Amino acid sequence: QQQVKQSPQSLIVQKGGIPIINCAYENTAFDYFPWYQQFPGKGPALLIAIRPDVSEKKEGRFTISFNKSAKQFSLHIMDSQPGDSATYFCAASGNAGNMLTFGGGTRLMVKP
Amino acid sequence: GAVVSQHPSRVICKSGTSVKIECRSLDFQATTMFWYRQFPKQSLMLMATSNEGSKATYEQGVEKDKFLINHASLTLSTLTVTSAHPEDSSFYICSATGGLYNEQFFGPGTRLTVL
């Protein structure tokens, strides 16, 4: 019930492409879904987060799509750049300040 | 805003010694801090939840006597790895909740290598 499943594990796109990373959860008590970006040897950085009362949220080139009935959410990166190459983690919790349950991570490579 | 720092960024120690890692929220007060460890190419594994002024809550399988956590103030939490062994070598990351929406912000991590 606490698991968050993330796919794919790795992803390679060309510059300008739109990588899509998907996550699915089981616990219906989750109501906060953040995405983190992590570069090698660094801590995760909060990218964007969504709550179940909206189906989509956009910040810059990053968009979260949320499907409450399917218990799925996804991250889209528009006009991807080589500098976006990193590991992306989805997460979920019952409240923004509470313990996060992380997905397994997706290693994204954007080729020039 | 919402900056979390960790010190040291990397440490190498001999087996059997103890290592202290500091986690600070620089521009906000954090009532709750979390400690994670991360192995190469893996996700973050929560070790413990730390609330200011109270004992830390450890996740199942994490030895509380080996990983001592002290959250003495609203801006500082420390993790002490006691009697470190090579299998404790890992990337340790802290996070703190704060900001307008009480979100979790992560520190830059500490790379521990035990020889």
mmCIF file of C-alpha atoms in Angstrom:
data_model
loop_
_atom_site.group_PDB
_atom_site.id
_atom_site.type_symbol
_atom_site.label_atom_id
_atom_site.label_comp_id
_atom_site.label_asym_id
_atom_site.label_seq_id
_atom_site.Cartn_x
_atom_site.Cartn_y
_atom_site.Cartn_z
ATOM 1 C CA GLN A 1 0.000 0.000 0.000
ATOM 2 C CA GLN A 2 2.977 2.289 0.521
ATOM 3 C CA GLN A 3 4.614 1.502 -2.799
ATOM 4 C CA VAL A 4 5.116 3.937 -5.639
ATOM 5 C CA LYS A 5 6.055 2.323 -8.933
ATOM 6 C CA GLN A 6 8.018 4.386 -11.429
ATOM 7 C CA SER A 7 8.770 3.687 -15.084
ATOM 8 C CA PRO A 8 10.830 3.557 -17.168
ATOM 9 C CA GLN A 9 14.058 2.929 -15.261
ATOM 10 C CA SER A 10 16.031 4.710 -17.950
ATOM 11 C CA LEU A 11 15.194 6.900 -20.890
ATOM 12 C CA ILE A 12 17.162 8.374 -23.775
ATOM 13 C CA VAL A 13 15.767 11.199 -25.911
ATOM 14 C CA GLN A 14 17.131 13.649 -28.426
ATOM 15 C CA LYS A 15 17.419 17.316 -27.610
ATOM 16 C CA GLY A 16 14.034 18.954 -28.056
ATOM 17 C CA GLY A 17 12.148 15.715 -27.370
ATOM 18 C CA ILE A 18 9.525 15.277 -24.667
ATOM 19 C CA PRO A 19 10.477 12.581 -22.177
ATOM 20 C CA ILE A 20 7.587 11.214 -20.155
ATOM 21 C CA ILE A 21 8.052 9.483 -16.812
ATOM 22 C CA ASN A 22 5.193 7.627 -15.202
ATOM 23 C CA CYS A 23 4.340 6.733 -11.625
ATOM 24 C CA ALA A 24 1.559 4.694 -10.079
ATOM 25 C CA TYR A 25 0.552 4.467 -6.456
ATOM 26 C CA GLU A 26 -1.736 2.304 -4.370
ATOM 27 C CA ASN A 27 -2.428 4.207 -1.194
ATOM 28 C CA THR A 28 -5.542 6.337 -1.678
ATOM 29 C CA ALA A 29 -4.559 8.392 1.373
ATOM 30 C CA PHE A 30 -1.726 10.000 -0.606
ATOM 31 C CA ASP A 31 -2.584 13.580 -1.461
ATOM 32 C CA TYR A 32 0.734 15.205 -2.311
ATOM 33 C CA PHE A 33 2.868 14.158 -5.293
ATOM 34 C CA PRO A 34 6.243 15.860 -5.841
ATOM 35 C CA TRP A 35 8.904 15.236 -8.444
ATOM 36 C CA TYR A 36 12.597 15.564 -7.642
ATOM 37 C CA GLN A 37 15.622 15.942 -9.928
ATOM 38 C CA GLN A 38 18.955 14.578 -8.805
ATOM 39 C CA PHE A 39 22.367 15.057 -10.407
ATOM 40 C CA PRO A 40 25.221 12.642 -9.583
ATOM 41 C CA GLY A 41 26.706 13.293 -6.164
ATOM 42 C CA LYS A 42 24.042 15.851 -5.260
ATOM 43 C CA GLY A 43 20.891 15.827 -3.194
ATOM 44 C CA PRO A 44 17.450 15.749 -4.852
ATOM 45 C CA ALA A 45 15.960 19.103 -5.798
ATOM 46 C CA LEU A 46 12.222 19.697 -5.763
ATOM 47 C CA LEU A 47 11.026 20.327 -9.323
ATOM 48 C CA ILE A 48 7.276 20.505 -9.167
ATOM 49 C CA ALA A 49 4.460 19.061 -7.060
ATOM 50 C CA ILE A 50 0.750 18.475 -7.461
ATOM 51 C CA ARG A 51 -2.242 17.751 -5.291
ATOM 52 C CA PRO A 52 -5.241 15.611 -6.358
ATOM 53 C CA ASP A 53 -7.602 18.566 -6.739
ATOM 54 C CA VAL A 54 -6.098 19.412 -10.140
ATOM 55 C CA SER A 55 -5.365 17.193 -13.147
ATOM 56 C CA GLU A 56 -2.416 19.129 -14.479
ATOM 57 C CA LYS A 57 0.207 21.553 -13.285
ATOM 58 C CA LYS A 58 2.825 23.320 -15.357
ATOM 59 C CA GLU A 59 5.954 25.125 -14.254
ATOM 60 C CA GLY A 60 8.240 26.260 -17.025
ATOM 61 C CA ARG A 61 9.122 23.249 -19.191
ATOM 62 C CA PHE A 62 7.901 20.747 -16.579
ATOM 63 C CA THR A 63 4.314 19.485 -16.486
ATOM 64 C CA ILE A 64 2.667 17.008 -14.132
ATOM 65 C CA SER A 65 -0.413 15.150 -15.321
ATOM 66 C CA PHE A 66 -2.504 13.519 -12.615
ATOM 67 C CA ASN A 67 -5.179 10.844 -12.987
ATOM 68 C CA LYS A 68 -6.838 10.299 -9.642
ATOM 69 C CA SER A 69 -9.130 7.456 -10.728
ATOM 70 C CA ALA A 70 -6.236 5.504 -12.203
ATOM 71 C CA LYS A 71 -3.924 6.466 -9.322
ATOM 72 C CA GLN A 72 -1.261 7.540 -11.764
ATOM 73 C CA PHE A 73 0.757 10.669 -12.372
ATOM 74 C CA SER A 74 3.411 11.565 -14.867
ATOM 75 C CA LEU A 75 6.117 14.125 -15.575
ATOM 76 C CA HIS A 76 6.570 15.637 -19.018
ATOM 77 C CA ILE A 77 9.648 17.686 -19.898
ATOM 78 C CA MET A 78 9.044 19.946 -22.861
ATOM 79 C CA ASP A 79 11.875 20.905 -25.227
ATOM 80 C CA SER A 80 14.349 18.752 -23.296
ATOM 81 C CA GLN A 81 17.958 19.873 -23.117
ATOM 82 C CA PRO A 82 21.221 18.007 -22.400
ATOM 83 C CA GLY A 83 21.308 19.824 -19.058
ATOM 84 C CA ASP A 84 18.121 17.964 -18.099
ATOM 85 C CA SER A 85 20.103 14.714 -18.046
ATOM 86 C CA ALA A 86 19.672 13.513 -14.457
ATOM 87 C CA THR A 87 17.774 11.014 -12.345
ATOM 88 C CA TYR A 88 14.158 11.871 -11.674
ATOM 89 C CA PHE A 89 12.207 10.574 -8.707
ATOM 90 C CA CYS A 90 8.489 10.728 -8.156
ATOM 91 C CA ALA A 91 7.196 10.575 -4.610
ATOM 92 C CA ALA A 92 3.967 10.606 -2.660
ATOM 93 C CA SER A 93 2.831 11.370 0.848
ATOM 94 C CA GLY A 94 -0.289 11.947 2.868
ATOM 95 C CA ASN A 95 0.738 15.549 3.442
ATOM 96 C CA ALA A 96 3.505 17.809 2.138
ATOM 97 C CA GLY A 97 5.386 17.720 5.414
ATOM 98 C CA ASN A 98 5.026 14.023 6.011
ATOM 99 C CA MET A 99 7.230 11.096 5.139
ATOM 100 C CA LEU A 100 7.709 10.665 1.384
ATOM 101 C CA THR A 101 7.447 7.340 -0.395
ATOM 102 C CA PHE A 102 9.776 7.423 -3.396
ATOM 103 C CA GLY A 103 9.585 5.718 -6.739
ATOM 104 C CA GLY A 104 12.595 3.797 -7.968
ATOM 105 C CA GLY A 105 13.914 6.623 -10.137
ATOM 106 C CA THR A 106 14.370 7.206 -13.868
ATOM 107 C CA ARG A 107 17.754 7.974 -15.360
ATOM 108 C CA LEU A 108 17.204 10.401 -18.209
ATOM 109 C CA MET A 109 19.781 11.142 -20.874
ATOM 110 C CA VAL A 110 19.133 13.917 -23.374
ATOM 111 C CA LYS A 111 21.422 13.632 -26.381
ATOM 112 C CA PRO A 112 22.605 16.828 -28.094
ATOM 113 C CA GLY B 1 14.863 30.449 0.128
ATOM 114 C CA ALA B 2 14.392 26.940 1.596
ATOM 115 C CA VAL B 3 18.069 25.987 1.578
ATOM 116 C CA VAL B 4 19.337 22.948 3.448
ATOM 117 C CA SER B 5 23.040 22.418 4.008
ATOM 118 C CA GLN B 6 25.012 19.385 5.084
ATOM 119 C CA HIS B 7 28.487 19.101 6.524
ATOM 120 C CA PRO B 8 30.802 17.512 5.689
ATOM 121 C CA SER B 9 30.155 16.862 2.001
ATOM 122 C CA ARG B 10 32.408 13.836 2.082
ATOM 123 C CA VAL B 11 34.260 11.942 4.770
ATOM 124 C CA ILE B 12 36.639 9.022 4.794
ATOM 125 C CA CYS B 13 37.205 7.220 8.057
ATOM 126 C CA LYS B 14 38.698 4.046 9.433
ATOM 127 C CA SER B 15 36.555 1.123 10.484
ATOM 128 C CA GLY B 16 35.462 1.409 14.115
ATOM 129 C CA THR B 17 35.414 5.189 14.309
ATOM 130 C CA SER B 18 32.342 7.395 14.663
ATOM 131 C CA VAL B 19 31.300 10.044 12.176
ATOM 132 C CA LYS B 20 28.942 12.971 12.734
ATOM 133 C CA ILE B 21 26.993 14.564 9.896
ATOM 134 C CA GLU B 22 25.239 17.900 10.360
ATOM 135 C CA CYS B 23 22.089 19.028 8.584
ATOM 136 C CA ARG B 24 21.008 22.663 8.778
ATOM 137 C CA SER B 25 18.034 24.580 7.446
ATOM 138 C CA LEU B 26 19.606 27.916 6.556
ATOM 139 C CA ASP B 27 16.667 30.227 6.025
ATOM 140 C CA PHE B 28 13.707 28.560 7.662
ATOM 141 C CA GLN B 29 12.791 26.695 10.804
ATOM 142 C CA ALA B 30 12.253 22.988 10.327
ATOM 143 C CA THR B 31 10.154 21.175 12.861
ATOM 144 C CA THR B 32 10.755 17.914 11.046
ATOM 145 C CA MET B 33 13.900 16.608 9.412
ATOM 146 C CA PHE B 34 14.411 13.297 7.661
ATOM 147 C CA TRP B 35 17.539 11.218 7.151
ATOM 148 C CA TYR B 36 18.003 9.019 4.077
ATOM 149 C CA ARG B 37 20.714 6.821 2.697
ATOM 150 C CA GLN B 38 21.180 6.120 -0.978
ATOM 151 C CA PHE B 39 23.236 3.401 -2.613
ATOM 152 C CA PRO B 40 24.581 3.866 -6.155
ATOM 153 C CA LYS B 41 21.888 3.896 -8.821
ATOM 154 C CA GLN B 42 19.161 3.287 -6.252
ATOM 155 C CA SER B 43 16.344 5.293 -4.773
ATOM 156 C CA LEU B 44 16.403 7.051 -1.410
ATOM 157 C CA MET B 45 15.784 4.887 1.622
ATOM 158 C CA LEU B 46 14.296 6.635 4.635
ATOM 159 C CA MET B 47 16.259 5.905 7.800
ATOM 160 C CA ALA B 48 14.522 8.050 10.385
ATOM 161 C CA THR B 49 12.243 10.992 11.033
ATOM 162 C CA SER B 50 13.494 13.605 13.450
ATOM 163 C CA ASN B 51 11.340 16.152 15.270
ATOM 164 C CA GLU B 52 12.857 19.004 17.236
ATOM 165 C CA GLY B 53 13.098 18.251 20.925
ATOM 166 C CA SER B 54 11.964 14.635 20.722
ATOM 167 C CA LYS B 55 13.432 11.233 19.982
ATOM 168 C CA ALA B 56 13.798 10.234 16.375
ATOM 169 C CA THR B 57 11.519 7.631 14.833
ATOM 170 C CA TYR B 58 13.511 4.970 13.029
ATOM 171 C CA GLU B 59 12.354 2.896 10.077
ATOM 172 C CA GLN B 60 12.230 -0.852 10.384
ATOM 173 C CA GLY B 61 15.651 -2.418 10.054
ATOM 174 C CA VAL B 62 17.593 0.726 10.971
ATOM 175 C CA GLU B 63 19.646 0.306 14.148
ATOM 176 C CA LYS B 64 18.977 3.285 16.390
ATOM 177 C CA ASP B 65 22.052 2.591 18.507
ATOM 178 C CA LYS B 66 24.242 2.674 15.428
ATOM 179 C CA PHE B 67 22.696 5.707 13.761
ATOM 180 C CA LEU B 68 22.242 8.299 16.493
ATOM 181 C CA ILE B 69 20.068 11.265 15.594
ATOM 182 C CA ASN B 70 19.871 14.492 17.560
ATOM 183 C CA HIS B 71 17.505 17.302 16.593
ATOM 184 C CA ALA B 72 18.490 19.901 19.161
ATOM 185 C CA SER B 73 17.090 23.002 17.480
ATOM 186 C CA LEU B 74 14.678 24.041 14.737
ATOM 187 C CA THR B 75 17.569 24.482 12.319
ATOM 188 C CA LEU B 76 19.969 21.654 13.152
ATOM 189 C CA SER B 77 19.830 17.872 13.144
ATOM 190 C CA THR B 78 22.834 15.577 13.407
ATOM 191 C CA LEU B 79 23.365 11.965 12.400
ATOM 192 C CA THR B 80 26.193 10.085 14.075
ATOM 193 C CA VAL B 81 27.275 6.800 12.578
ATOM 194 C CA THR B 82 28.844 4.953 15.493
ATOM 195 C CA SER B 83 31.524 2.307 15.104
ATOM 196 C CA ALA B 84 31.376 2.630 11.350
ATOM 197 C CA HIS B 85 32.109 -0.368 9.147
ATOM 198 C CA PRO B 86 32.685 -0.640 5.383
ATOM 199 C CA GLU B 87 29.060 -1.672 4.826
ATOM 200 C CA ASP B 88 27.993 1.722 6.224
ATOM 201 C CA SER B 89 29.658 3.409 3.259
ATOM 202 C CA SER B 90 26.900 5.236 1.436
ATOM 203 C CA PHE B 91 25.470 8.592 0.436
ATOM 204 C CA TYR B 92 23.568 10.104 3.370
ATOM 205 C CA ILE B 93 21.022 12.818 2.641
ATOM 206 C CA CYS B 94 18.906 14.875 4.986
ATOM 207 C CA SER B 95 15.764 16.825 4.244
ATOM 208 C CA ALA B 96 13.782 19.423 6.135
ATOM 209 C CA THR B 97 10.176 20.456 5.847
ATOM 210 C CA GLY B 98 9.420 24.120 5.533
ATOM 211 C CA GLY B 99 8.500 26.933 3.211
ATOM 212 C CA LEU B 100 5.085 28.269 2.377
ATOM 213 C CA TYR B 101 3.657 24.845 1.559
ATOM 214 C CA ASN B 102 5.622 22.817 4.130
ATOM 215 C CA GLU B 103 7.473 20.955 1.409
ATOM 216 C CA GLN B 104 10.564 18.774 1.810
ATOM 217 C CA PHE B 105 13.853 20.305 0.768
ATOM 218 C CA PHE B 106 16.946 18.168 0.560
ATOM 219 C CA GLY B 107 20.514 18.806 1.530
ATOM 220 C CA PRO B 108 23.395 18.193 -0.895
ATOM 221 C CA GLY B 109 24.288 14.873 0.730
ATOM 222 C CA THR B 110 27.339 13.459 2.505
ATOM 223 C CA ARG B 111 29.453 10.747 0.929
ATOM 224 C CA LEU B 112 30.750 8.435 3.667
ATOM 225 C CA THR B 113 33.526 5.989 2.889
ATOM 226 C CA VAL B 114 34.620 3.599 5.623
ATOM 227 C CA LEU B 115 37.954 1.908 5.022
#
